[in-house]
Amino acid sequence: MKSLIIYYSNYKGNTEKIAQLFGKEINSELINIKDVNNVDIKDYNLIGFGSGVYKESMSPKLFRLAEKLDLRDKNVFVFSTSGVGIKFYNKKLIKFLESKGAINKGSFACKGSFVAQEFTNNKLFGIIFTIIGILSRGHPNDKDLKKAKKFIEKVLNLL
Ligand SMILES: Cc1cc2nc3c(=O)[nH]c(=O)nc-3n(C[C@H](O)[C@H](O)[C@H](O)COP(=O)(O)O)c2cc1C
């Protein structure tokens, strides 16, 4: 089984940490698409798509890249890191991949640290983001990595 992990991690490398753990566990190749616009997925039968969440969305660059891929009958999984760490953010990408014929095998999310003051001046959002930022400190942590390990084992069992 050949697997590939395509991810976008630009802020603090939080998503990259998760991508690297997956890569180690399932022996997959990793591509950070920060500086890449196309990927050849022909040889892979499991593809992970991951990204940080920026302004309520996984990276538009990941969507643009997925758009170009022939995903018919490809097994995929989706992961994200975000301040709040919820799987909700993965839904849009999963739907999109499925609309292109991919078979979704799982969704993973965990918190990724951020510093609110680095990206908002808005007072109300400032308070909310400050709290979320404090709660996200140190993530992904060892517990997140353990959960990620369990997740990827489950994905493998589904193949
Ligand atoms: C510009 C910007 C916008 C963000 N917007 C959100 C958001 O809407 N919701 C959220 O939960 N986290 C948000 N975050 C926090 C990131 O999702 C979190 O730090 C993530 O782990 C970043 O991943 P990366 O280090 O792999 O790039 C934002 C971070 C940045 C820098």
mmCIF file of C-alpha atoms and ligand atoms in Angstrom:
data_model
loop_
_atom_site.group_PDB
_atom_site.id
_atom_site.type_symbol
_atom_site.label_atom_id
_atom_site.label_comp_id
_atom_site.label_asym_id
_atom_site.label_seq_id
_atom_site.Cartn_x
_atom_site.Cartn_y
_atom_site.Cartn_z
ATOM 1 C CA MET A 1 0.000 0.000 0.000
ATOM 2 C CA LYS A 2 1.483 3.331 -1.057
ATOM 3 C CA SER A 3 0.398 6.422 0.806
ATOM 4 C CA LEU A 4 0.927 10.127 0.416
ATOM 5 C CA ILE A 5 0.253 13.037 2.733
ATOM 6 C CA ILE A 6 -0.464 16.391 1.170
ATOM 7 C CA TYR A 7 -0.601 19.248 3.642
ATOM 8 C CA TYR A 8 -0.408 22.975 4.093
ATOM 9 C CA SER A 9 1.284 24.232 7.245
ATOM 10 C CA ASN A 10 2.409 27.812 7.205
ATOM 11 C CA TYR A 11 1.967 29.429 10.604
ATOM 12 C CA LYS A 12 3.795 27.497 13.300
ATOM 13 C CA GLY A 13 4.294 24.058 11.768
ATOM 14 C CA ASN A 14 1.487 22.614 13.908
ATOM 15 C CA THR A 15 -0.134 20.676 11.082
ATOM 16 C CA GLU A 16 3.286 19.538 9.935
ATOM 17 C CA LYS A 17 3.805 17.816 13.306
ATOM 18 C CA ILE A 18 0.674 15.751 12.744
ATOM 19 C CA ALA A 19 1.606 15.090 9.117
ATOM 20 C CA GLN A 20 5.025 13.830 10.211
ATOM 21 C CA LEU A 21 3.514 11.486 12.770
ATOM 22 C CA PHE A 22 1.148 10.035 10.150
ATOM 23 C CA GLY A 23 4.045 9.781 7.726
ATOM 24 C CA LYS A 24 6.110 7.830 10.232
ATOM 25 C CA GLU A 25 3.267 5.497 11.192
ATOM 26 C CA ILE A 26 2.233 4.552 7.660
ATOM 27 C CA ASN A 27 5.515 5.139 5.934
ATOM 28 C CA SER A 28 4.159 7.738 3.558
ATOM 29 C CA GLU A 29 5.684 10.434 1.501
ATOM 30 C CA LEU A 30 4.968 13.986 2.664
ATOM 31 C CA ILE A 31 4.403 17.091 0.580
ATOM 32 C CA ASN A 32 3.956 20.527 2.117
ATOM 33 C CA ILE A 33 2.168 22.385 -0.663
ATOM 34 C CA LYS A 34 3.265 25.831 0.547
ATOM 35 C CA ASP A 35 5.481 26.100 -2.536
ATOM 36 C CA VAL A 36 3.963 23.406 -4.765
ATOM 37 C CA ASN A 37 1.055 23.710 -7.193
ATOM 38 C CA ASN A 38 0.647 20.196 -8.518
ATOM 39 C CA VAL A 39 1.146 16.657 -7.270
ATOM 40 C CA ASP A 40 1.136 13.316 -9.072
ATOM 41 C CA ILE A 41 -1.091 10.929 -7.113
ATOM 42 C CA LYS A 42 -1.337 8.150 -9.681
ATOM 43 C CA ASP A 43 0.712 5.614 -7.688
ATOM 44 C CA TYR A 44 -0.946 6.125 -4.313
ATOM 45 C CA ASN A 45 -3.930 4.302 -2.877
ATOM 46 C CA LEU A 46 -4.202 6.268 0.365
ATOM 47 C CA ILE A 47 -3.919 10.039 0.439
ATOM 48 C CA GLY A 48 -4.126 12.256 3.525
ATOM 49 C CA PHE A 49 -5.082 15.912 3.152
ATOM 50 C CA GLY A 50 -4.214 18.254 6.013
ATOM 51 C CA SER A 51 -4.079 21.942 6.800
ATOM 52 C CA GLY A 52 -4.165 24.544 9.524
ATOM 53 C CA VAL A 53 -7.391 26.529 9.790
ATOM 54 C CA TYR A 54 -7.071 30.141 8.736
ATOM 55 C CA LYS A 55 -10.090 32.426 9.095
ATOM 56 C CA GLU A 56 -12.568 29.596 9.534
ATOM 57 C CA SER A 57 -11.304 27.525 6.616
ATOM 58 C CA MET A 58 -8.695 24.984 5.711
ATOM 59 C CA SER A 59 -6.202 26.413 3.228
ATOM 60 C CA PRO A 60 -7.736 27.528 -0.101
ATOM 61 C CA LYS A 61 -4.492 26.333 -1.669
ATOM 62 C CA LEU A 62 -5.326 22.778 -0.611
ATOM 63 C CA PHE A 63 -8.763 23.078 -2.224
ATOM 64 C CA ARG A 64 -7.230 24.455 -5.422
ATOM 65 C CA LEU A 65 -4.774 21.586 -5.577
ATOM 66 C CA ALA A 66 -7.446 18.961 -4.825
ATOM 67 C CA GLU A 67 -9.517 20.429 -7.645
ATOM 68 C CA LYS A 68 -6.825 19.376 -10.135
ATOM 69 C CA LEU A 69 -6.545 15.776 -8.916
ATOM 70 C CA ASP A 70 -8.244 12.691 -10.299
ATOM 71 C CA LEU A 71 -9.576 11.282 -7.026
ATOM 72 C CA ARG A 72 -11.907 8.624 -8.382
ATOM 73 C CA ASP A 73 -11.820 5.591 -6.038
ATOM 74 C CA LYS A 74 -8.885 6.955 -4.033
ATOM 75 C CA ASN A 75 -8.951 6.338 -0.276
ATOM 76 C CA VAL A 76 -8.502 9.615 1.547
ATOM 77 C CA PHE A 77 -8.483 11.051 5.045
ATOM 78 C CA VAL A 78 -8.570 14.642 6.220
ATOM 79 C CA PHE A 79 -6.897 16.327 9.175
ATOM 80 C CA SER A 80 -6.556 19.821 10.542
ATOM 81 C CA THR A 81 -5.109 21.780 13.420
ATOM 82 C CA SER A 82 -6.850 24.915 14.641
ATOM 83 C CA GLY A 83 -7.193 27.112 17.686
ATOM 84 C CA VAL A 84 -10.382 25.344 18.705
ATOM 85 C CA GLY A 85 -9.324 21.921 17.441
ATOM 86 C CA ILE A 86 -12.682 20.706 16.100
ATOM 87 C CA LYS A 87 -13.380 18.311 13.233
ATOM 88 C CA PHE A 88 -16.120 20.601 11.959
ATOM 89 C CA TYR A 89 -13.555 22.485 9.850
ATOM 90 C CA ASN A 90 -12.723 19.290 7.918
ATOM 91 C CA LYS A 91 -16.246 18.815 6.624
ATOM 92 C CA LYS A 92 -16.051 21.117 3.627
ATOM 93 C CA LEU A 93 -12.911 19.465 2.267
ATOM 94 C CA ILE A 94 -14.304 15.962 2.868
ATOM 95 C CA LYS A 95 -17.445 16.858 0.921
ATOM 96 C CA PHE A 96 -15.339 18.298 -1.865
ATOM 97 C CA LEU A 97 -13.083 15.238 -2.093
ATOM 98 C CA GLU A 98 -16.123 12.946 -2.076
ATOM 99 C CA SER A 99 -17.702 15.002 -4.836
ATOM 100 C CA LYS A 100 -14.627 14.123 -6.898
ATOM 101 C CA GLY A 101 -15.076 10.411 -6.301
ATOM 102 C CA ALA A 102 -12.772 9.889 -3.306
ATOM 103 C CA ILE A 103 -13.653 7.460 -0.514
ATOM 104 C CA ASN A 104 -13.300 9.104 2.885
ATOM 105 C CA LYS A 105 -11.734 6.895 5.561
ATOM 106 C CA GLY A 106 -11.572 9.353 8.422
ATOM 107 C CA SER A 107 -11.341 12.825 9.869
ATOM 108 C CA PHE A 108 -8.901 14.019 12.536
ATOM 109 C CA ALA A 109 -8.518 17.359 14.267
ATOM 110 C CA CYS A 110 -6.622 18.720 17.220
ATOM 111 C CA LYS A 111 -5.671 22.063 18.661
ATOM 112 C CA GLY A 112 -2.725 23.969 17.242
ATOM 113 C CA SER A 113 -1.173 26.796 19.210
ATOM 114 C CA PHE A 114 -1.637 30.367 18.091
ATOM 115 C CA VAL A 115 -1.166 33.841 19.497
ATOM 116 C CA ALA A 116 -4.320 35.929 19.026
ATOM 117 C CA GLN A 117 -2.468 39.253 18.996
ATOM 118 C CA GLU A 118 -0.597 38.137 15.896
ATOM 119 C CA PHE A 119 -3.681 38.273 13.701
ATOM 120 C CA THR A 120 -6.536 40.325 15.125
ATOM 121 C CA ASN A 121 -7.069 43.914 16.205
ATOM 122 C CA ASN A 122 -10.822 43.514 16.647
ATOM 123 C CA LYS A 123 -11.655 44.059 20.338
ATOM 124 C CA LEU A 124 -14.511 41.554 20.736
ATOM 125 C CA PHE A 125 -12.820 38.867 18.641
ATOM 126 C CA GLY A 126 -9.642 39.829 20.437
ATOM 127 C CA ILE A 127 -11.024 38.632 23.770
ATOM 128 C CA ILE A 128 -12.472 35.416 22.361
ATOM 129 C CA PHE A 129 -9.322 34.649 20.405
ATOM 130 C CA THR A 130 -7.130 35.481 23.400
ATOM 131 C CA ILE A 131 -8.968 32.833 25.440
ATOM 132 C CA ILE A 132 -8.847 30.283 22.608
ATOM 133 C CA GLY A 133 -5.182 31.148 22.150
ATOM 134 C CA ILE A 134 -4.401 30.510 25.817
ATOM 135 C CA LEU A 135 -6.232 27.168 25.688
ATOM 136 C CA SER A 136 -4.296 26.184 22.559
ATOM 137 C CA ARG A 137 -0.850 26.754 24.072
ATOM 138 C CA GLY A 138 1.536 23.851 23.689
ATOM 139 C CA HIS A 139 -0.635 22.003 21.139
ATOM 140 C CA PRO A 140 -0.257 19.655 19.401
ATOM 141 C CA ASN A 141 0.992 18.026 22.604
ATOM 142 C CA ASP A 142 1.848 14.416 23.461
ATOM 143 C CA LYS A 143 -1.809 13.590 24.057
ATOM 144 C CA ASP A 144 -2.746 14.941 20.613
ATOM 145 C CA LEU A 145 0.015 12.877 19.026
ATOM 146 C CA LYS A 146 -1.242 9.754 20.797
ATOM 147 C CA LYS A 147 -4.749 10.415 19.500
ATOM 148 C CA ALA A 148 -3.349 10.974 16.019
ATOM 149 C CA LYS A 149 -1.542 7.636 16.225
ATOM 150 C CA LYS A 150 -4.759 5.843 17.212
ATOM 151 C CA PHE A 151 -6.607 7.593 14.403
ATOM 152 C CA ILE A 152 -4.195 6.522 11.694
ATOM 153 C CA GLU A 153 -4.212 2.928 12.970
ATOM 154 C CA LYS A 154 -8.000 2.969 12.612
ATOM 155 C CA VAL A 155 -7.734 4.316 9.068
ATOM 156 C CA LEU A 156 -5.361 1.496 8.142
ATOM 157 C CA ASN A 157 -7.797 -1.076 9.547
ATOM 158 C CA LEU A 158 -10.486 0.274 7.249
ATOM 159 C CA LEU A 159 -8.511 -0.404 4.087
HETATM 160 C C1 LIG B 1 -4.326 34.107 10.073
HETATM 161 C C2 LIG B 1 -4.807 33.018 11.010
HETATM 162 C C3 LIG B 1 -6.172 32.767 11.122
HETATM 163 C C4 LIG B 1 -6.637 31.763 11.989
HETATM 164 N N1 LIG B 1 -7.988 31.525 12.058
HETATM 165 C C5 LIG B 1 -8.443 30.553 12.882
HETATM 166 C C6 LIG B 1 -9.847 30.266 12.962
HETATM 167 O O1 LIG B 1 -10.674 30.846 12.272
HETATM 168 N N2 LIG B 1 -10.260 29.286 13.821
HETATM 169 C C7 LIG B 1 -9.383 28.592 14.608
HETATM 170 O O2 LIG B 1 -9.816 27.729 15.371
HETATM 171 N N3 LIG B 1 -8.029 28.826 14.524
HETATM 172 C C8 LIG B 1 -7.550 29.792 13.699
HETATM 173 N N4 LIG B 1 -6.186 30.031 13.620
HETATM 174 C C9 LIG B 1 -5.236 29.185 14.395
HETATM 175 C C10 LIG B 1 -4.611 28.127 13.498
HETATM 176 O O3 LIG B 1 -5.605 27.312 12.907
HETATM 177 C C11 LIG B 1 -3.650 27.211 14.281
HETATM 178 O O4 LIG B 1 -2.607 27.974 14.843
HETATM 179 C C12 LIG B 1 -3.086 26.113 13.369
HETATM 180 O O5 LIG B 1 -2.519 25.106 14.182
HETATM 181 C C13 LIG B 1 -2.054 26.645 12.377
HETATM 182 O O6 LIG B 1 -1.513 25.567 11.649
HETATM 183 P P1 LIG B 1 -0.021 25.581 11.058
HETATM 184 O O7 LIG B 1 0.932 25.936 12.164
HETATM 185 O O8 LIG B 1 0.164 24.194 10.560
HETATM 186 O O9 LIG B 1 -0.022 26.591 9.932
HETATM 187 C C14 LIG B 1 -5.708 31.006 12.763
HETATM 188 C C15 LIG B 1 -4.322 31.276 12.637
HETATM 189 C C16 LIG B 1 -3.869 32.254 11.773
HETATM 190 C C17 LIG B 1 -2.403 32.538 11.664
#
